[in-house]
Amino acid sequence: MDFDLSAEEREIRDWVRTFVRREVMPLEQQALERERRHERGITPDELKALQDKARTAGFFGIQTPESHGGMGQGAVVAALIEIELGRSFVPFRFAGEADNILFSANEEQQERYLVPTIEGTRRSCFAITEPGAGSDARAIRTSARREGDEWVINGEKTFITGGNEADFVMVFAVTDKEKGADGGVTCFLVDRDRGWRSEPIDTMGEWGPAALVFEDVRVPHSAILGEEGRGFELAMRWIGKGRYMLPARALGSCERLVEMGMEHARNRVTFGQAIAERQAIQWMVADSAVEIEALRWLVLTAAWQVDRGLDSRQSQSIAKLYGGIKANEIVDRVLQIHGGMGYTRELPVERWYRELRLLRIYEGTDEIQRRTIARNLLRGHASVRGHLG
Ligand SMILES: Cc1cc2nc3c(=O)[nH]c(=O)nc-3n(C[C@H](O)[C@H](O)[C@H](O)COP(=O)(O)OP(=O)(O)OC[C@H]3O[C@@H](n4cnc5c(N)ncnc54)[C@H](O)[C@@H]3O)c2cc1C
């Protein structure tokens, strides 16, 4: 058993760590000030300039295959990178990524959607959730009706990340009511100029997702991604692509938060002593460190299983559930250590507090992860002994 990183993994991790420290963290103060004015913390031009800089050093499309111009890295490296990126709340990510399911597109669709998404000239969004169907995604009602060589889409999607900015949507619609999610849901690639509308949704986070409205939106038969009726599998593939990535980012945030908490605790004197000397504060630091360490191995084990081609679904759900719960407890403790200052917008702690809350909701709520974990165990698909058996 080898818990170490290879020389290459270490080199990549260290490069990203330095990049985040030198290029991303200096933008934090400005990002906080802008967000206080309800502006975006980082403008699209600033993000692009940073991404271009990283690209010249070879950091482009971390998991995008080399055949498509990317680095073709595996899940462990992607997780290591995500942890480093999570250390700053500035929403930076490397360019050159595309939704995994776009790689199943036919040649013509790849030219139209996949290649420009990788190049950053077109933006996608993924739309399955509806006002009446979130956790229970099989209950979607958006419909697509065939009329000759065209399909006519009607329905409403909600909470769609990037839906306000997207140039096209991967939308999931019922094409056969009888079959429903078992062979009756189809994924369509729909350009915005086909007539769907988006409306921003105000959230606790710094910028919101969108509600999408489809009213008699007509698309040609060639807009189908994959096979007619096989959309639900594509949706599950998109959602399952990398559950370990969400807690990986949260892990980086928690590391930084605890460092901030310790720094504050060393400097803040009450009743003649630094609060770092108080057991109440030390226990918060200790509990957080233990949980961070546990989360690190849950995330990396799940990623390692992905790289090995093992069935990683149980490990990914465990990492996502534990990461969501613990990240929220840790940010709460760090806010507490900062006292009143933790509650202000002078510091990023309250910002992280709001951001990390989402982790317990999207891409499968805590309750749905628990349901998956328990079902896998009870049906014998997974063991409480983990992958070692
Ligand atoms: C900021 C944000 C971005 C998002 N981005 C996207 C996106 O890009 N694309 C997309 O398609 N969707 C997206 N979503 C939707 C997200 O995946 C759903 O919100 C999530 O799956 C939960 O669905 P729901 O909101 O309908 O809650 P519900 O399913 O209504 O659940 C409500 C509560 O009941 C619990 N619950 C539900 N079923 C059970 C059960 N069987 N047993 C026990 N408890 C249960 C849930 O855990 C939750 O606590 C996003 C959501 C948010 C908030």
XYZ file of C-alpha atoms and ligand atoms in Angstrom:
442
model
C 0.000 0.000 0.000
C 1.496 3.303 -1.071
C 0.029 6.521 0.308
C 2.633 8.716 -1.386
C 2.409 10.794 -4.544
C 4.477 10.012 -7.621
C 7.087 12.575 -8.663
C 4.810 13.731 -11.494
C 1.768 14.063 -9.241
C 3.805 16.060 -6.762
C 5.191 18.314 -9.483
C 1.730 19.065 -10.878
C 0.284 19.638 -7.399
C 3.128 21.983 -6.462
C 2.824 23.963 -9.692
C -0.898 24.531 -9.057
C -0.237 25.390 -5.404
C 2.229 28.088 -6.462
C -0.078 29.362 -9.196
C -2.958 29.711 -6.739
C -0.726 31.522 -4.228
C 0.836 33.886 -6.751
C -1.945 34.500 -9.246
C -5.297 33.706 -7.647
C -5.041 34.646 -3.961
C -3.934 38.229 -4.711
C -7.355 38.740 -6.343
C -9.234 37.815 -3.184
C -9.500 41.232 -1.573
C -10.806 42.778 -4.763
C -13.221 39.877 -5.211
C -14.648 40.441 -1.727
C -15.031 44.177 -2.338
C -16.788 43.604 -5.636
C -19.122 41.009 -4.187
C -20.075 43.442 -1.449
C -21.216 45.705 -4.311
C -23.137 42.723 -5.795
C -20.703 42.447 -8.697
C -18.867 39.351 -9.809
C -15.679 38.723 -7.866
C -13.736 38.039 -11.029
C -14.676 39.316 -14.478
C -14.769 36.980 -17.512
C -11.772 38.887 -18.978
C -9.721 38.458 -15.797
C -10.586 34.781 -15.684
C -9.579 34.349 -19.311
C -6.275 36.162 -18.762
C -5.471 33.806 -15.868
C -6.517 30.762 -17.859
C -4.337 31.856 -20.796
C -1.388 32.266 -18.453
C -1.914 28.746 -17.098
C -2.321 27.400 -20.621
C 1.109 28.652 -21.650
C 2.473 26.472 -18.827
C 0.509 23.490 -20.192
C -2.419 23.627 -17.770
C -5.384 23.248 -20.088
C -8.092 20.596 -20.063
C -6.858 18.649 -17.045
C -9.021 15.610 -17.792
C -9.626 16.333 -21.473
C -7.958 13.631 -23.594
C -4.707 14.574 -25.299
C -6.396 13.812 -28.637
C -8.601 16.870 -27.899
C -5.729 19.095 -26.806
C -5.973 18.435 -23.071
C -3.619 17.027 -20.461
C -5.470 13.689 -20.255
C -4.865 13.399 -16.531
C -6.645 10.883 -14.340
C -8.920 11.313 -11.367
C -6.239 11.420 -8.647
C -4.390 14.283 -10.334
C -7.698 16.059 -11.003
C -8.571 15.726 -7.298
C -5.158 16.981 -6.184
C -5.574 20.016 -8.435
C -9.110 20.659 -7.216
C -7.939 20.610 -3.592
C -5.387 23.327 -4.413
C -7.961 25.424 -6.286
C -10.308 25.109 -3.316
C -7.815 26.970 -1.157
C -9.033 30.214 -2.700
C -12.658 31.266 -2.930
C -11.951 33.134 -6.181
C -13.854 30.965 -8.648
C -10.884 30.105 -10.846
C -10.700 26.944 -12.909
C -8.421 25.883 -15.711
C -9.802 26.202 -19.236
C -10.207 23.354 -21.688
C -12.826 21.210 -19.952
C -16.057 19.926 -21.454
C -18.989 17.919 -20.106
C -18.119 14.212 -20.220
C -21.268 13.298 -22.144
C -20.343 15.612 -25.034
C -17.587 13.148 -25.836
C -20.342 10.703 -26.840
C -21.567 13.152 -29.479
C -21.342 12.255 -33.157
C -18.701 13.892 -35.341
C -20.868 16.770 -36.494
C -22.046 17.507 -32.928
C -18.487 17.332 -31.645
C -17.486 20.069 -34.115
C -20.463 22.182 -33.137
C -20.489 21.663 -29.373
C -17.579 19.714 -27.938
C -14.656 21.460 -29.658
C -15.895 25.040 -28.985
C -16.679 24.121 -25.356
C -13.121 22.880 -24.867
C -11.807 26.039 -26.560
C -14.043 28.207 -24.366
C -15.832 29.893 -27.258
C -19.174 28.267 -26.402
C -20.688 27.543 -23.012
C -22.868 24.602 -22.089
C -25.342 23.898 -19.323
C -26.870 20.654 -18.096
C -30.597 20.659 -17.444
C -32.456 17.829 -15.799
C -33.916 19.342 -12.591
C -37.448 20.696 -12.790
C -39.698 22.475 -10.291
C -41.402 19.106 -9.665
C -38.387 16.805 -10.025
C -35.054 17.222 -8.229
C -33.872 14.258 -6.176
C -36.490 12.225 -7.990
C -35.053 12.956 -11.443
C -37.038 10.092 -12.947
C -40.162 12.228 -12.458
C -39.242 14.863 -15.068
C -42.117 16.084 -17.226
C -40.488 18.296 -19.849
C -41.632 16.686 -23.071
C -40.391 16.409 -26.632
C -42.974 15.543 -29.291
C -41.924 14.333 -32.711
C -43.299 16.208 -35.733
C -41.833 14.859 -38.960
C -38.110 15.498 -38.890
C -38.366 17.804 -35.871
C -38.949 17.574 -32.133
C -40.995 20.140 -30.228
C -39.834 20.688 -26.628
C -42.075 22.044 -23.861
C -41.387 22.380 -20.172
C -39.475 24.139 -17.442
C -36.094 23.411 -15.877
C -34.797 24.963 -12.689
C -31.541 25.571 -10.774
C -29.443 25.206 -13.918
C -25.820 26.177 -13.254
C -24.534 28.451 -15.999
C -28.009 28.600 -17.533
C -27.930 32.377 -17.799
C -24.656 32.433 -19.684
C -24.912 29.224 -21.723
C -24.925 29.238 -25.519
C -26.507 25.806 -25.601
C -28.211 23.394 -23.231
C -28.109 19.620 -22.839
C -31.763 19.246 -21.950
C -33.482 16.021 -20.871
C -37.040 15.477 -22.040
C -39.595 12.687 -22.018
C -40.002 11.275 -25.524
C -41.987 8.199 -24.503
C -44.305 8.665 -21.527
C -44.964 4.947 -21.133
C -41.300 4.091 -20.749
C -40.298 7.217 -18.797
C -36.767 7.046 -17.398
C -36.479 3.404 -18.568
C -35.954 4.111 -22.228
C -38.262 7.081 -22.721
C -36.039 10.074 -21.849
C -33.886 11.703 -24.521
C -31.127 14.300 -24.337
C -31.212 17.163 -26.847
C -28.486 19.688 -27.666
C -30.341 22.958 -28.056
C -28.797 26.276 -29.067
C -30.132 29.333 -27.290
C -31.272 30.846 -30.583
C -33.800 27.996 -30.894
C -35.858 30.039 -28.458
C -35.466 28.800 -24.890
C -35.372 31.506 -22.236
C -33.442 31.776 -18.980
C -34.183 33.692 -15.806
C -31.681 34.134 -12.954
C -32.506 32.629 -9.553
C -31.218 34.567 -6.561
C -29.446 32.251 -4.102
C -27.322 32.336 -0.951
C -24.295 31.983 -3.215
C -22.584 34.822 -5.001
C -24.168 34.145 -8.341
C -27.176 32.158 -9.163
C -28.332 29.385 -11.415
C -31.201 29.827 -13.872
C -34.711 28.696 -14.575
C -35.090 27.665 -18.218
C -38.350 27.850 -20.127
C -39.088 25.820 -23.262
C -42.229 26.812 -25.151
C -42.635 24.969 -28.442
C -38.881 24.980 -28.998
C -38.259 23.170 -32.296
C -35.092 21.228 -32.957
C -34.111 18.869 -35.780
C -33.858 15.120 -35.126
C -30.064 15.547 -35.376
C -30.135 17.481 -32.075
C -30.380 14.206 -30.131
C -27.247 13.454 -28.103
C -26.565 9.737 -28.076
C -29.607 7.570 -28.761
C -33.288 8.409 -28.616
C -34.662 7.091 -25.310
C -31.245 6.634 -23.707
C -31.010 10.106 -22.178
C -31.474 9.074 -18.565
C -28.295 6.982 -18.680
C -26.451 10.007 -20.093
C -27.788 12.187 -17.286
C -26.613 9.687 -14.658
C -23.228 9.511 -16.389
C -22.921 13.319 -16.228
C -23.886 13.438 -12.550
C -21.663 10.491 -11.663
C -18.639 11.784 -13.561
C -16.765 12.971 -10.575
C -18.581 13.223 -7.285
C -15.177 13.178 -5.618
C -14.410 16.564 -7.212
C -16.947 18.497 -5.128
C -15.588 17.380 -1.730
C -12.046 17.781 -3.123
C -12.623 21.487 -3.621
C -14.266 21.756 -0.204
C -11.275 20.000 1.315
C -8.908 22.688 0.017
C -11.236 25.364 1.396
C -11.274 23.645 4.804
C -7.475 23.473 4.926
C -7.245 27.193 4.285
C -10.061 27.997 6.711
C -8.419 26.089 9.549
C -5.115 27.848 8.807
C -6.969 31.169 9.020
C -8.625 30.071 12.258
C -5.283 29.107 13.828
C -3.689 32.391 12.745
C -6.524 34.337 14.338
C -6.425 32.180 17.494
C -2.705 32.818 17.966
C -3.200 36.584 17.705
C -6.483 37.177 19.486
C -5.994 37.828 23.170
C -8.866 37.621 25.659
C -8.579 37.656 29.448
C -4.819 38.070 29.104
C -4.177 35.039 26.925
C -4.282 34.111 23.242
C -7.463 32.162 22.572
C -5.224 29.490 20.961
C -4.240 28.571 24.534
C -7.834 27.669 25.417
C -8.900 24.070 25.232
C -12.254 25.025 23.710
C -10.436 26.498 20.708
C -7.834 23.730 20.527
C -10.548 21.093 20.312
C -12.122 22.907 17.373
C -8.748 22.897 15.622
C -8.105 19.246 16.485
C -11.535 17.993 15.402
C -11.231 19.915 12.133
C -7.762 18.506 11.438
C -8.979 14.928 12.030
C -11.937 15.423 9.726
C -9.812 17.045 7.034
C -7.423 14.106 7.137
C -10.294 11.607 6.905
C -11.835 13.545 4.026
C -8.508 13.640 2.166
C -8.362 9.860 2.093
C -12.027 9.434 1.224
C -11.580 11.765 -1.753
C -8.295 10.255 -2.918
C -9.493 6.656 -2.478
C -12.564 7.390 -4.587
C -10.397 9.044 -7.254
C -7.916 6.169 -7.133
C -10.759 3.712 -7.725
C -11.877 5.723 -10.750
C -8.346 5.564 -12.178
C -8.229 1.806 -11.580
C -11.524 1.317 -13.393
C -13.121 -0.054 -10.197
C -16.739 0.572 -9.280
C -16.276 3.776 -7.310
C -19.911 4.764 -6.808
C -20.043 3.823 -3.142
C -16.756 5.587 -2.344
C -17.824 8.664 -4.270
C -21.121 8.903 -2.411
C -19.322 8.439 0.914
C -16.797 11.184 0.062
C -19.532 13.555 -1.090
C -21.694 12.955 2.003
C -18.850 13.207 4.491
C -17.308 16.208 2.691
C -20.572 18.125 2.649
C -21.306 17.561 6.317
C -17.784 18.067 7.628
C -16.972 21.105 5.470
C -20.047 22.784 6.911
C -19.077 21.923 10.468
C -15.514 23.120 9.898
C -16.469 26.458 8.365
C -18.885 26.982 11.244
C -16.127 26.349 13.791
C -13.730 28.679 11.984
C -16.399 31.363 11.912
C -16.854 30.836 15.654
C -13.107 31.158 16.289
C -13.189 34.536 14.513
C -16.014 35.800 16.731
C -17.816 38.861 15.386
C -15.235 39.313 12.640
C -16.178 35.895 11.268
C -19.690 37.161 10.660
C -18.589 40.224 8.671
C -17.948 40.553 4.963
C -14.465 41.883 5.695
C -13.318 38.264 5.815
C -14.144 35.450 3.391
C -15.314 33.096 6.153
C -19.011 33.947 5.862
C -18.686 33.721 2.068
C -17.308 30.207 2.327
C -20.035 29.449 4.874
C -22.667 30.281 2.255
C -20.836 28.559 -0.578
C -20.122 25.306 1.261
C -23.772 24.959 2.238
C -24.560 24.090 -1.364
C -22.418 20.970 -1.176
C -25.083 19.278 0.936
C -27.703 19.911 -1.741
C -26.575 19.696 -5.354
C -25.507 16.633 -7.308
C -27.381 14.508 -4.787
C -28.428 15.787 -1.358
C -27.081 14.289 1.884
C -30.248 12.248 2.174
C -29.939 10.878 -1.348
C -26.276 9.947 -0.758
C -27.310 8.124 2.405
C -30.055 6.359 0.468
C -27.515 5.277 -2.178
C -24.942 4.148 0.399
C -27.481 2.143 2.405
C -29.043 0.572 -0.690
C -25.648 -0.490 -2.037
C -24.914 -2.173 1.286
C -28.319 -3.743 1.822
C -28.466 -5.111 -1.719
C -24.965 -6.499 -1.471
C -23.413 -4.208 -4.114
C -20.951 -2.850 -1.551
C -19.415 -3.992 1.708
C -18.843 -2.181 4.993
C -15.288 -3.486 4.638
C -14.794 -1.131 1.675
C -12.894 -2.026 -1.475
C -10.303 -4.122 0.367
C -13.040 -6.641 1.168
C -27.033 26.272 -6.855
C -27.599 25.035 -7.480
C -27.100 24.595 -8.695
C -27.660 23.475 -9.327
N -27.227 23.108 -10.583
C -27.939 22.186 -11.309
C -27.636 21.951 -12.696
O -26.687 22.521 -13.260
N -28.423 21.108 -13.382
C -29.474 20.430 -12.821
O -30.141 19.684 -13.528
N -29.785 20.628 -11.491
C -29.030 21.490 -10.739
N -29.358 21.724 -9.394
C -30.469 21.001 -8.803
C -30.068 20.075 -7.678
O -29.419 18.940 -8.191
C -31.328 19.762 -6.881
O -31.672 20.928 -6.172
C -31.114 18.623 -5.902
O -30.949 17.408 -6.605
C -32.266 18.480 -4.908
O -33.487 18.486 -5.557
P -34.670 19.459 -5.031
O -34.099 20.817 -4.877
O -35.822 19.307 -5.962
O -35.023 18.921 -3.621
P -36.080 17.742 -3.303
O -35.785 16.573 -4.165
O -37.450 18.303 -3.363
O -35.705 17.408 -1.818
C -36.151 18.188 -0.711
C -35.629 17.538 0.553
O -36.170 16.210 0.690
C -35.107 15.274 0.781
N -35.513 14.052 0.105
C -35.929 13.908 -1.175
N -36.188 12.620 -1.442
C -35.917 11.932 -0.313
C -35.969 10.546 0.047
N -36.336 9.611 -0.820
N -35.625 10.202 1.313
C -35.235 11.141 2.207
N -35.168 12.454 1.938
C -35.503 12.843 0.687
C -33.932 15.937 0.096
O -32.694 15.358 0.506
C -34.105 17.358 0.555
O -33.615 17.494 1.854
C -28.736 22.781 -8.711
C -29.208 23.207 -7.446
C -28.662 24.310 -6.845
C -29.234 24.759 -5.519
